[in-house]
Tab-separated table of C-alpha atoms in Angstrom:
chain	number	residue	atom	x	y	z
A	1	MET	CA	7.811	10.353	74.094
A	2	GLU	CA	10.464	13.003	73.398
A	3	GLU	CA	13.216	10.374	72.968
A	4	HIS	CA	11.379	8.601	70.136
A	5	GLN	CA	10.704	11.721	68.137
A	6	HIS	CA	13.063	12.705	65.399
A	7	VAL	CA	13.147	15.912	63.440
A	8	VAL	CA	11.187	15.929	60.176
A	9	LEU	CA	11.651	19.603	59.219
A	10	THR	CA	14.095	22.369	60.095
A	11	MET	CA	14.033	25.975	58.913
A	12	ARG	CA	17.119	28.000	59.820
A	13	GLY	CA	17.889	31.721	59.479
A	14	ILE	CA	14.849	32.357	57.286
A	15	CYS	CA	14.685	35.929	55.921
A	16	LYS	CA	12.035	37.436	53.664
A	17	SER	CA	11.529	41.099	52.776
A	18	PHE	CA	8.945	42.974	50.744
A	19	PRO	CA	9.329	46.622	49.713
A	20	GLY	CA	9.656	48.544	52.975
A	21	VAL	CA	8.894	45.529	55.188
A	22	LYS	CA	11.134	42.893	56.759
A	23	ALA	CA	8.483	40.173	57.012
A	24	LEU	CA	10.870	37.550	58.460
A	25	GLN	CA	14.234	38.193	60.059
A	26	ASP	CA	16.450	35.233	60.831
A	27	VAL	CA	13.621	32.905	61.925
A	28	ASP	CA	14.258	29.289	63.010
A	29	PHE	CA	11.582	26.591	63.201
A	30	THR	CA	11.826	22.886	64.023
A	31	LEU	CA	9.113	20.234	63.597
A	32	ARG	CA	9.344	16.684	64.940
A	33	THR	CA	7.481	13.575	63.814
A	34	GLY	CA	4.245	12.871	65.692
A	35	GLU	CA	3.993	16.352	67.184
A	36	ILE	CA	1.359	19.074	66.936
A	37	HIS	CA	3.254	22.334	66.879
A	38	ALA	CA	1.404	25.663	67.248
A	39	LEU	CA	2.675	28.671	65.315
A	40	MET	CA	1.489	31.732	67.247
A	41	GLY	CA	1.728	35.485	66.873
A	42	GLU	CA	-0.427	38.558	66.418
A	43	ASN	CA	-1.254	40.186	63.070
A	44	GLY	CA	1.909	40.907	61.101
A	45	ALA	CA	4.027	38.541	63.208
A	46	GLY	CA	5.130	36.607	60.097
A	47	LYS	CA	3.195	33.329	60.527
A	48	SER	CA	1.665	33.332	57.038
A	49	THR	CA	4.920	34.441	55.427
A	50	LEU	CA	6.827	31.584	57.081
A	51	ILE	CA	4.252	29.064	55.829
A	52	LYS	CA	4.316	30.592	52.329
A	53	VAL	CA	8.124	30.433	52.207
A	54	LEU	CA	7.978	26.774	53.279
A	55	THR	CA	5.343	25.856	50.699
A	56	GLY	CA	6.867	27.719	47.750
A	57	VAL	CA	4.334	30.550	47.466
A	58	TYR	CA	7.181	32.991	48.252
A	59	GLU	CA	10.860	32.614	47.462
A	60	LEU	CA	13.057	33.002	50.539
A	61	ASP	CA	15.763	35.685	50.539
A	62	LYS	CA	18.101	33.860	52.899
A	63	GLY	CA	18.229	30.751	55.087
A	64	GLU	CA	17.774	27.041	54.514
A	65	ILE	CA	15.046	24.430	54.798
A	66	ARG	CA	15.814	20.760	55.407
A	67	LEU	CA	13.404	17.835	55.227
A	68	GLU	CA	13.883	14.337	56.595
A	69	GLY	CA	15.033	11.880	53.944
A	70	ILE	CA	16.575	14.528	51.652
A	71	ASP	CA	20.310	15.019	52.139
A	72	HIS	CA	20.509	18.610	50.886
A	73	PRO	CA	18.603	21.850	51.651
A	74	ILE	CA	15.313	22.028	49.749
A	75	VAL	CA	13.754	24.911	47.813
A	76	ASN	CA	10.073	24.686	46.916
A	77	ARG	CA	9.064	26.765	43.909
A	78	SER	CA	5.340	26.046	44.222
A	79	PRO	CA	2.834	24.419	46.601
A	80	GLU	CA	2.691	21.467	44.155
A	81	GLU	CA	6.441	20.949	44.470
A	82	ALA	CA	6.153	21.151	48.282
A	83	GLN	CA	3.351	18.585	48.166
A	84	SER	CA	5.450	16.201	46.069
A	85	LYS	CA	8.021	16.276	48.900
A	86	GLY	CA	5.369	15.551	51.539
A	87	ILE	CA	4.480	19.076	52.728
A	88	SER	CA	0.721	19.704	52.482
A	89	THR	CA	-1.382	22.683	53.555
A	90	VAL	CA	-5.067	22.817	54.463
A	91	TYR	CA	-6.408	26.369	54.559
A	92	GLN	CA	-9.367	27.876	56.389
A	93	GLU	CA	-10.999	28.401	52.956
A	94	VAL	CA	-10.947	24.884	51.566
A	95	ASN	CA	-9.505	25.019	48.034
A	96	LEU	CA	-11.220	21.912	46.665
A	97	CYS	CA	-13.976	21.531	44.049
A	98	PRO	CA	-17.441	21.593	45.658
A	99	ASN	CA	-19.184	20.305	42.523
A	100	LEU	CA	-17.081	17.099	42.385
A	101	SER	CA	-17.721	14.112	44.638
A	102	VAL	CA	-15.789	13.563	47.875
A	103	ALA	CA	-13.816	10.699	46.295
A	104	GLU	CA	-12.979	12.784	43.201
A	105	ASN	CA	-11.652	15.548	45.448
A	106	ILE	CA	-9.419	13.112	47.332
A	107	TYR	CA	-7.923	11.633	44.143
A	108	ILE	CA	-8.069	14.629	41.817
A	109	GLY	CA	-5.101	14.452	39.417
A	110	ARG	CA	-4.169	10.918	40.563
A	111	GLU	CA	-7.320	8.903	39.929
A	112	PRO	CA	-6.963	5.084	39.864
A	113	LYS	CA	-7.195	3.920	36.221
A	114	LYS	CA	-8.332	0.716	34.488
A	115	PHE	CA	-7.872	0.255	30.730
A	116	GLY	CA	-6.899	3.935	30.494
A	117	ARG	CA	-10.114	5.152	32.130
A	118	ILE	CA	-10.965	6.256	35.662
A	119	ASP	CA	-11.813	3.237	37.802
A	120	TRP	CA	-14.752	4.756	39.704
A	121	LYS	CA	-15.463	1.658	41.775
A	122	THR	CA	-11.892	1.416	43.069
A	123	MET	CA	-11.719	5.182	43.646
A	124	ASN	CA	-14.907	5.204	45.734
A	125	ARG	CA	-13.778	2.153	47.715
A	126	LEU	CA	-10.324	3.609	48.465
A	127	GLY	CA	-11.868	6.965	49.404
A	128	ALA	CA	-14.328	5.333	51.803
A	129	GLU	CA	-11.560	3.227	53.406
A	130	LEU	CA	-9.286	6.254	53.815
A	131	LEU	CA	-11.990	8.344	55.514
A	132	LYS	CA	-13.044	5.409	57.703
A	133	SER	CA	-9.433	5.053	58.894
A	134	LEU	CA	-9.715	8.660	60.157
A	135	ASP	CA	-13.155	8.027	61.748
A	136	ILE	CA	-14.861	10.278	59.180
A	137	ASP	CA	-18.278	9.007	58.193
A	138	VAL	CA	-19.460	10.420	54.832
A	139	ASP	CA	-20.793	9.137	51.527
A	140	VAL	CA	-17.854	9.576	49.141
A	141	THR	CA	-20.100	9.634	46.042
A	142	VAL	CA	-21.923	12.821	47.146
A	143	PRO	CA	-20.674	16.244	45.883
A	144	LEU	CA	-18.299	17.790	48.412
A	145	GLY	CA	-20.302	21.046	48.482
A	146	HIS	CA	-23.202	19.226	50.178
A	147	TYR	CA	-21.134	18.886	53.357
A	148	SER	CA	-20.205	21.449	56.031
A	149	ILE	CA	-16.945	23.436	55.926
A	150	ALA	CA	-15.675	21.211	58.757
A	151	LEU	CA	-16.190	18.034	56.737
A	152	GLN	CA	-14.670	19.655	53.658
A	153	GLN	CA	-11.577	20.390	55.737
A	154	MET	CA	-11.445	16.755	56.890
A	155	VAL	CA	-11.558	15.664	53.237
A	156	ALA	CA	-8.704	18.079	52.435
A	157	ILE	CA	-6.728	16.597	55.356
A	158	ALA	CA	-7.509	13.027	54.216
A	159	ARG	CA	-6.264	13.922	50.712
A	160	ALA	CA	-3.015	15.297	52.158
A	161	VAL	CA	-2.537	12.167	54.305
A	162	ASP	CA	-3.118	9.890	51.324
A	163	MET	CA	-0.420	11.800	49.450
A	164	SER	CA	1.995	10.701	52.184
A	165	ALA	CA	2.242	14.047	53.956
A	166	LYS	CA	5.143	14.062	56.403
A	167	VAL	CA	4.334	17.667	57.275
A	168	LEU	CA	0.704	18.789	57.483
A	169	ILE	CA	0.073	22.525	57.815
A	170	LEU	CA	-3.345	23.524	59.170
A	171	ASP	CA	-3.764	27.262	58.612
A	172	GLU	CA	-6.515	28.671	60.875
A	173	PRO	CA	-8.627	25.553	60.334
A	174	THR	CA	-11.011	26.167	63.250
A	175	SER	CA	-12.015	29.785	62.520
A	176	SER	CA	-15.376	28.848	61.020
A	177	LEU	CA	-16.109	25.665	62.995
A	178	ASP	CA	-18.417	25.104	65.963
A	179	GLU	CA	-17.279	23.324	69.147
A	180	LEU	CA	-18.338	19.834	68.061
A	181	GLU	CA	-16.619	20.238	64.695
A	182	VAL	CA	-13.433	21.457	66.400
A	183	GLU	CA	-13.484	18.382	68.656
A	184	LYS	CA	-13.839	16.132	65.592
A	185	LEU	CA	-10.918	17.888	63.896
A	186	PHE	CA	-8.789	17.414	67.023
A	187	THR	CA	-9.617	13.688	67.021
A	188	VAL	CA	-8.314	13.434	63.446
A	189	MET	CA	-5.212	15.504	64.350
A	190	ARG	CA	-4.419	13.244	67.307
A	191	LYS	CA	-4.845	10.170	65.118
A	192	LEU	CA	-2.406	11.556	62.533
A	193	LYS	CA	0.022	12.498	65.309
A	194	GLY	CA	-0.126	8.858	66.434
A	195	GLN	CA	0.802	7.840	62.885
A	196	GLY	CA	3.933	10.021	63.059
A	197	VAL	CA	2.781	13.003	60.968
A	198	GLY	CA	4.255	16.355	62.038
A	199	ILE	CA	1.476	18.962	62.214
A	200	ILE	CA	1.973	22.731	62.110
A	201	PHE	CA	-1.153	24.320	63.599
A	202	VAL	CA	-1.556	28.035	62.845
A	203	THR	CA	-4.228	29.460	65.138
A	204	HIS	CA	-5.067	32.338	67.450
A	205	PHE	CA	-7.312	30.395	69.850
A	206	LEU	CA	-5.436	29.958	73.136
A	207	GLU	CA	-7.795	27.328	74.538
A	208	GLN	CA	-7.251	25.130	71.477
A	209	VAL	CA	-3.471	25.388	71.650
A	210	TYR	CA	-3.459	24.161	75.239
A	211	GLU	CA	-5.916	21.402	74.400
A	212	VAL	CA	-4.196	19.825	71.421
A	213	CYS	CA	-0.600	21.061	70.961
A	214	ASP	CA	2.751	19.754	72.210
A	215	ARG	CA	4.908	22.782	71.415
A	216	ILE	CA	4.519	26.445	70.596
A	217	THR	CA	6.717	28.659	68.442
A	218	VAL	CA	5.995	32.368	68.922
A	219	LEU	CA	6.792	35.008	66.297
A	220	ARG	CA	6.524	38.769	66.765
A	221	ASN	CA	7.171	41.460	64.153
A	222	GLY	CA	8.855	38.954	61.842
A	223	GLN	CA	11.258	37.687	64.487
A	224	LEU	CA	11.451	34.490	66.521
A	225	VAL	CA	10.522	35.020	70.178
A	226	GLY	CA	11.126	31.363	71.061
A	227	GLU	CA	10.009	27.728	70.994
A	228	TYR	CA	8.399	26.267	74.133
A	229	PRO	CA	6.888	22.956	75.269
A	230	VAL	CA	3.201	23.736	75.968
A	231	ALA	CA	3.417	22.347	79.491
A	232	GLN	CA	6.167	24.846	80.357
A	233	LEU	CA	4.516	28.014	79.014
A	234	PRO	CA	1.652	29.409	81.149
A	235	ARG	CA	-1.012	31.265	79.182
A	236	LEU	CA	-0.177	34.636	80.668
A	237	GLN	CA	3.443	34.272	79.540
A	238	LEU	CA	2.302	33.240	76.050
A	239	VAL	CA	0.118	36.363	75.785
A	240	ALA	CA	3.014	38.536	76.971
A	241	LYS	CA	5.384	36.950	74.425
A	242	MET	CA	2.907	37.420	71.571
A	243	MET	CA	2.183	41.016	72.473
A	244	GLY	CA	5.739	41.876	73.429
A	245	LYS	CA	4.673	43.554	76.617
A	246	ASP	CA	6.744	43.919	79.688
A	247	PHE	CA	4.733	45.444	82.486
A	248	ASP	CA	6.125	48.933	82.274
A	249	ASP	CA	4.631	52.295	83.139
A	250	LEU	CA	3.052	53.996	80.196
A	251	ALA	CA	3.034	57.639	79.224
A	252	SER	CA	-0.521	58.834	79.564
A	253	ILE	CA	-2.208	61.434	77.432
A	254	LYS	CA	-5.377	61.130	79.494
A	255	SER	CA	-4.458	64.313	81.325
A	256	LEU	CA	-5.712	66.047	78.163
A	257	ARG	CA	-9.278	65.059	79.095
A	258	LYS	CA	-11.292	68.031	80.288
A	259	HIS	CA	-14.567	66.256	81.079
A	260	THR	CA	-15.629	62.932	82.530
A	261	PRO	CA	-18.276	60.887	80.669
A	262	ALA	CA	-21.904	61.938	81.274
A	263	GLU	CA	-24.368	59.631	83.033
A	264	ASP	CA	-26.597	59.279	79.934
A	265	VAL	CA	-26.321	55.865	78.314
A	266	VAL	CA	-25.965	56.145	74.519
A	267	ILE	CA	-25.641	52.444	73.609
A	268	SER	CA	-26.747	49.455	75.632
A	269	THR	CA	-27.081	45.773	74.758
A	270	GLU	CA	-28.838	42.853	76.402
A	271	ARG	CA	-27.509	39.433	75.372
A	272	LEU	CA	-26.807	40.790	71.885
A	273	GLY	CA	-25.055	38.212	69.719
A	274	HIS	CA	-24.444	36.806	66.262
A	275	SER	CA	-24.173	33.033	66.147
A	276	GLY	CA	-20.852	31.777	64.868
A	277	THR	CA	-19.008	35.068	65.483
A	278	ILE	CA	-19.807	36.631	68.877
A	279	LYS	CA	-21.511	35.074	71.896
A	280	PRO	CA	-24.327	37.089	73.556
A	281	PHE	CA	-22.952	40.072	75.509
A	282	ASP	CA	-24.171	42.906	77.759
A	283	LEU	CA	-22.631	46.344	77.385
A	284	GLN	CA	-23.340	49.958	78.340
A	285	ILE	CA	-21.639	52.983	76.806
A	286	GLN	CA	-22.164	56.464	78.259
A	287	LYS	CA	-22.146	59.795	76.440
A	288	GLY	CA	-18.545	60.956	75.947
A	289	GLN	CA	-17.087	57.646	77.149
A	290	VAL	CA	-14.184	55.874	75.438
A	291	VAL	CA	-14.617	52.102	75.711
A	292	GLY	CA	-11.757	49.824	74.650
A	293	LEU	CA	-12.107	46.277	73.347
A	294	ALA	CA	-9.096	44.180	74.322
A	295	GLY	CA	-8.262	40.636	73.291
A	296	LEU	CA	-6.032	38.664	70.974
A	297	LEU	CA	-6.594	38.376	67.255
A	298	GLY	CA	-9.759	36.317	66.721
A	299	SER	CA	-11.128	37.010	70.204
A	300	GLY	CA	-14.235	38.665	68.736
A	301	ARG	CA	-13.405	42.379	69.041
A	302	SER	CA	-14.299	43.341	65.451
A	303	GLU	CA	-17.250	40.937	65.516
A	304	LEU	CA	-18.712	42.650	68.594
A	305	ALA	CA	-18.368	46.036	66.887
A	306	ARG	CA	-19.911	44.759	63.641
A	307	CYS	CA	-22.822	43.316	65.635
A	308	ILE	CA	-23.574	46.696	67.257
A	309	TYR	CA	-23.227	48.589	63.969
A	310	GLY	CA	-25.365	46.032	62.148
A	311	THR	CA	-22.782	45.059	59.517
A	312	ASP	CA	-23.383	41.552	60.891
A	313	ARG	CA	-27.071	41.558	61.821
A	314	PRO	CA	-27.467	40.234	65.389
A	315	ASP	CA	-29.615	37.117	65.712
A	316	SER	CA	-30.117	37.260	69.491
A	317	GLY	CA	-30.715	39.884	72.180
A	318	LYS	CA	-31.524	43.591	72.029
A	319	LEU	CA	-29.715	46.817	71.213
A	320	HIS	CA	-30.845	50.187	72.586
A	321	VAL	CA	-29.656	53.501	71.115
A	322	ASP	CA	-30.451	56.563	73.269
A	323	GLY	CA	-32.891	54.471	75.312
A	324	ARG	CA	-34.893	53.202	72.314
A	325	GLU	CA	-34.736	49.694	70.924
A	326	PHE	CA	-32.932	49.716	67.578
A	327	ALA	CA	-32.340	47.137	64.860
A	328	ALA	CA	-30.485	48.053	61.679
A	329	SER	CA	-31.553	46.365	58.460
A	330	HIS	CA	-28.643	48.025	56.707
A	331	PRO	CA	-25.570	50.073	57.770
A	332	ILE	CA	-27.291	53.253	56.465
A	333	ASP	CA	-29.848	52.803	59.308
A	334	SER	CA	-26.971	52.881	61.802
A	335	MET	CA	-25.609	56.053	60.182
A	336	HIS	CA	-29.008	57.723	60.530
A	337	ALA	CA	-29.046	56.621	64.183
A	338	GLY	CA	-25.826	58.607	64.711
A	339	MET	CA	-23.243	55.830	64.433
A	340	ALA	CA	-20.005	55.758	62.439
A	341	TYR	CA	-17.712	52.780	61.861
A	342	LEU	CA	-14.102	52.821	60.749
A	343	PRO	CA	-13.388	49.191	59.803
A	344	GLU	CA	-10.155	47.325	60.440
A	345	ASP	CA	-9.717	46.309	56.793
A	346	ARG	CA	-9.269	49.763	55.284
A	347	LYS	CA	-8.063	48.375	51.932
A	348	ASN	CA	-11.282	46.448	51.252
A	349	GLU	CA	-13.870	48.193	53.425
A	350	GLY	CA	-12.391	51.657	53.785
A	351	ILE	CA	-10.818	53.626	50.987
A	352	ILE	CA	-12.113	53.553	47.421
A	353	ALA	CA	-8.730	53.540	45.742
A	354	ASP	CA	-9.693	55.002	42.366
A	355	LEU	CA	-11.535	57.995	43.803
A	356	SER	CA	-9.913	61.247	44.924
A	357	VAL	CA	-9.282	62.386	48.488
A	358	ARG	CA	-12.312	64.720	48.218
A	359	GLU	CA	-14.641	61.984	46.941
A	360	ASN	CA	-13.473	59.563	49.647
A	361	ILE	CA	-14.122	62.111	52.396
A	362	MET	CA	-17.561	63.142	51.063
A	363	ILE	CA	-19.030	59.709	50.389
A	364	ALA	CA	-20.515	58.944	53.836
A	365	LEU	CA	-22.142	62.344	54.342
A	366	GLN	CA	-23.633	62.173	50.840
A	367	ALA	CA	-24.976	58.664	51.530
A	368	LYS	CA	-26.499	59.889	54.792
A	369	ARG	CA	-28.187	62.842	53.049
A	370	GLY	CA	-29.453	60.725	50.149
A	371	VAL	CA	-29.291	61.159	46.396
A	372	PHE	CA	-31.824	64.007	46.318
A	373	LYS	CA	-29.738	66.337	48.490
A	374	LEU	CA	-26.511	66.514	46.530
A	375	LEU	CA	-23.726	68.608	48.024
A	376	SER	CA	-22.463	71.381	45.771
A	377	ARG	CA	-18.865	71.278	44.585
A	378	LYS	CA	-18.154	74.365	46.728
A	379	GLU	CA	-19.523	72.675	49.889
A	380	GLN	CA	-17.524	69.531	49.108
A	381	GLU	CA	-14.316	71.525	48.730
A	382	GLU	CA	-14.892	73.469	51.969
A	383	PHE	CA	-15.565	70.294	53.964
A	384	THR	CA	-12.589	68.488	52.415
A	385	ASP	CA	-10.192	71.363	53.073
A	386	LYS	CA	-11.430	71.585	56.679
A	387	TYR	CA	-10.550	67.930	57.356
A	388	ILE	CA	-7.293	67.966	55.375
A	389	ASP	CA	-6.292	70.842	57.660
A	390	LEU	CA	-7.742	69.415	60.894
A	391	LEU	CA	-6.201	65.960	60.441
A	392	GLN	CA	-2.996	67.237	58.772
A	393	ILE	CA	-3.548	64.946	55.757
A	394	LYS	CA	-0.444	65.058	53.553
A	395	THR	CA	-1.706	65.211	49.959
A	396	SER	CA	-0.651	67.227	46.903
A	397	ASP	CA	-4.254	68.495	46.632
A	398	ARG	CA	-7.825	67.566	47.493
A	399	ASP	CA	-8.418	65.939	44.081
A	400	ALA	CA	-5.344	63.693	44.164
A	401	PRO	CA	-6.203	59.958	43.910
A	402	VAL	CA	-6.377	58.572	47.437
A	403	LYS	CA	-4.255	55.574	46.406
A	404	SER	CA	-1.295	57.951	45.973
A	405	LEU	CA	-1.300	58.657	49.752
A	406	SER	CA	0.612	56.736	52.431
A	407	GLY	CA	-1.263	54.242	54.617
A	408	GLY	CA	-1.379	56.653	57.550
A	409	ASN	CA	-2.803	59.436	55.399
A	410	GLN	CA	-5.373	57.086	53.861
A	411	GLN	CA	-6.411	56.217	57.414
A	412	LYS	CA	-6.880	59.937	58.153
A	413	VAL	CA	-9.035	60.317	55.020
A	414	ILE	CA	-11.422	57.626	56.318
A	415	LEU	CA	-11.423	59.283	59.747
A	416	GLY	CA	-12.320	62.576	58.070
A	417	ARG	CA	-15.105	60.857	56.142
A	418	TRP	CA	-16.789	59.703	59.348
A	419	LEU	CA	-16.086	62.816	61.422
A	420	LEU	CA	-17.925	64.793	58.765
A	421	THR	CA	-21.129	62.868	59.553
A	422	GLU	CA	-20.862	64.225	63.160
A	423	PRO	CA	-21.599	60.877	64.825
A	424	ASP	CA	-22.800	60.421	68.424
A	425	PHE	CA	-21.138	57.000	68.582
A	426	PHE	CA	-17.902	56.263	66.723
A	427	ILE	CA	-16.430	52.741	66.355
A	428	LEU	CA	-12.691	52.817	65.559
A	429	ASP	CA	-11.286	49.367	64.695
A	430	GLU	CA	-7.451	49.417	64.763
A	431	PRO	CA	-7.341	53.102	63.708
A	432	THR	CA	-3.589	53.371	64.223
A	433	ARG	CA	-2.363	50.073	62.796
A	434	GLY	CA	0.537	50.423	60.395
A	435	ILE	CA	1.003	54.157	60.811
A	436	ASP	CA	3.861	56.167	62.265
A	437	VAL	CA	4.178	57.088	65.926
A	438	GLY	CA	3.504	60.801	65.394
A	439	THR	CA	0.236	60.147	63.559
A	440	LYS	CA	-0.714	57.569	66.214
A	441	THR	CA	-0.472	60.167	68.945
A	442	GLU	CA	-2.524	62.639	66.867
A	443	ILE	CA	-5.302	60.054	66.450
A	444	GLN	CA	-5.250	59.219	70.182
A	445	LYS	CA	-5.559	62.925	71.022
A	446	LEU	CA	-8.396	63.247	68.519
A	447	VAL	CA	-10.258	60.405	70.271
A	448	LEU	CA	-9.993	62.272	73.575
A	449	GLN	CA	-11.169	65.524	71.957
A	450	LEU	CA	-14.203	63.734	70.475
A	451	ALA	CA	-15.051	62.310	73.906
A	452	ASP	CA	-14.757	65.782	75.452
A	453	GLN	CA	-17.253	67.025	72.876
A	454	GLY	CA	-19.712	64.323	73.959
A	455	THR	CA	-19.059	61.695	71.269
A	456	SER	CA	-18.952	58.129	72.610
A	457	VAL	CA	-16.102	56.088	71.154
A	458	MET	CA	-15.463	52.352	70.914
A	459	PHE	CA	-11.720	51.891	70.426
A	460	ILE	CA	-10.239	48.587	69.268
A	461	SER	CA	-6.485	48.144	69.265
A	462	SER	CA	-4.000	45.282	69.555
A	463	GLU	CA	-1.804	47.606	71.592
A	464	ILE	CA	-2.904	47.580	75.196
A	465	ASP	CA	-0.781	50.595	76.123
A	466	GLU	CA	-2.546	52.657	73.446
A	467	MET	CA	-5.946	51.796	74.927
A	468	LEU	CA	-4.806	52.422	78.493
A	469	ARG	CA	-3.838	55.918	77.335
A	470	THR	CA	-7.212	56.693	75.816
A	471	CYS	CA	-9.970	54.517	77.338
A	472	ASP	CA	-12.236	55.048	80.358
A	473	LYS	CA	-13.315	51.414	80.428
A	474	MET	CA	-12.111	48.145	78.896
A	475	GLU	CA	-14.134	45.158	77.739
A	476	VAL	CA	-11.969	42.037	77.483
A	477	LEU	CA	-12.820	39.319	74.946
A	478	ARG	CA	-11.618	35.770	74.548
A	479	ASP	CA	-12.672	33.176	71.961
A	480	GLY	CA	-15.795	35.089	70.906
A	481	ALA	CA	-17.067	35.930	74.395
A	482	LYS	CA	-16.863	38.986	76.647
A	483	VAL	CA	-15.000	37.725	79.729
A	484	ALA	CA	-14.291	40.865	81.785
A	485	GLU	CA	-15.074	44.556	82.200
A	486	LEU	CA	-12.418	46.725	83.804
A	487	ASP	CA	-12.398	50.393	84.746
A	488	GLY	CA	-10.682	52.813	87.114
A	489	ASP	CA	-7.823	51.319	89.110
A	490	ARG	CA	-8.668	47.824	87.857
A	491	MET	CA	-7.544	48.834	84.369
A	492	SER	CA	-3.881	47.857	84.099
A	493	GLN	CA	-1.736	45.824	81.724
A	494	GLU	CA	-1.524	43.013	84.262
A	495	SER	CA	-5.290	42.741	84.824
A	496	ILE	CA	-6.092	42.978	81.097
A	497	MET	CA	-3.534	40.341	80.124
A	498	ALA	CA	-4.625	38.052	82.961
A	499	SER	CA	-8.228	38.338	81.694
A	500	ILE	CA	-7.150	37.656	78.108
A	501	ALA	CA	-5.147	34.607	79.179
A	502	GLY	CA	-7.910	33.177	81.384
A	503	GLY	CA	-7.779	29.664	82.763
A	504	GLU	CA	-5.161	30.621	85.361
A	505	ARG	CA	-5.108	33.001	88.215
């Protein structure tokens, strides 16, 4: 098969910077006709930036892009221009018009005409034939919004194919699909591959890569790690390349722990789950225990945490808090039950940019107390100063707008907000992402201090070494399911990465 394939797209020496960030540094990428090529990497690896440079959303700083059939390097200034050259993208959030019919969505902007008017009959017939050729069975006269996300994606793919896509980019297309829908999508992808289309498949699901892809290109921190035929890259090696881990010894700060976790169980679950995001799981967390959630992006770490906190209300199983069954109707219920949750997306779910440092720190405690027990300005200032001092928050003063602080200091403000509520159980989702090494160590030490004081902590991090430093126990997740629980001597980089990779011993 290799001999018959020729190259449809090459990207060479691609560089792209944003203020303070080298998003892509000298990245190469090659796509052949009739191949499904996975683009893999953890958060911030540069996958999205590479796709956006290719499709004209971003202008590249350096490098060149060549496309089969065009004898000079190409520059796309917009996704429309990329599409006119045969490069189409289908996103996880389908950007079509749900109120228009399926056929209208396929031919939008290029409707067949008769006597200067849209020829509806021809359009519906062509649409039906196109979808039938891809084994997609839908009524093309029905509004697109009546169909599932999966079918809407198929329609977006069909539209791209009909516009003679040589290169089809599928950006996280399976994130919101169930297993049957994924299988259907793969059938369509294989059919297009057979027709010679080159497909770039951006995903974080390992199982899917090994099921449907021919090659893998791995990026890490904006740089190319390498390109590999799927058959020659075992899963464990892929995980290691994505995470950039060599199995080295890690400096431990665990020696700072003064106490071991108590026997009392603070949180326990029985087959707790939320359909579509996290499969039913069992878990026990003891008083003063630090439990890590390990897994690749999209493995279900945040979803498991959100299910326990009640941000996503579980639809199966039971949750017990301090031995009593508990179900939160609203996050405030979880706060009253002694929980605190620092979300991964601190821009959207964490800081309130237009408020001051003081207001951001006070907001959770005030919500917990209720509107009838307002904190006096003096109390607010004392609490704020305590946490600015404790967490070494660098700010001109307590009433400075929080948006004027660096990312690491904003992160500390949110930490202060939740510490002030004196939680019994604290969920920290990527608390150290994007902050400097010194602050990272401070936050890790703080986690250990909290545990010593009897607070139970759930710690989610993409950095395994960070969790090995701080956690007593690790829960490993893969593709939305808990697949292993490791503690004591069984907790090592090798065992965690082997559990994440799965499928091979």
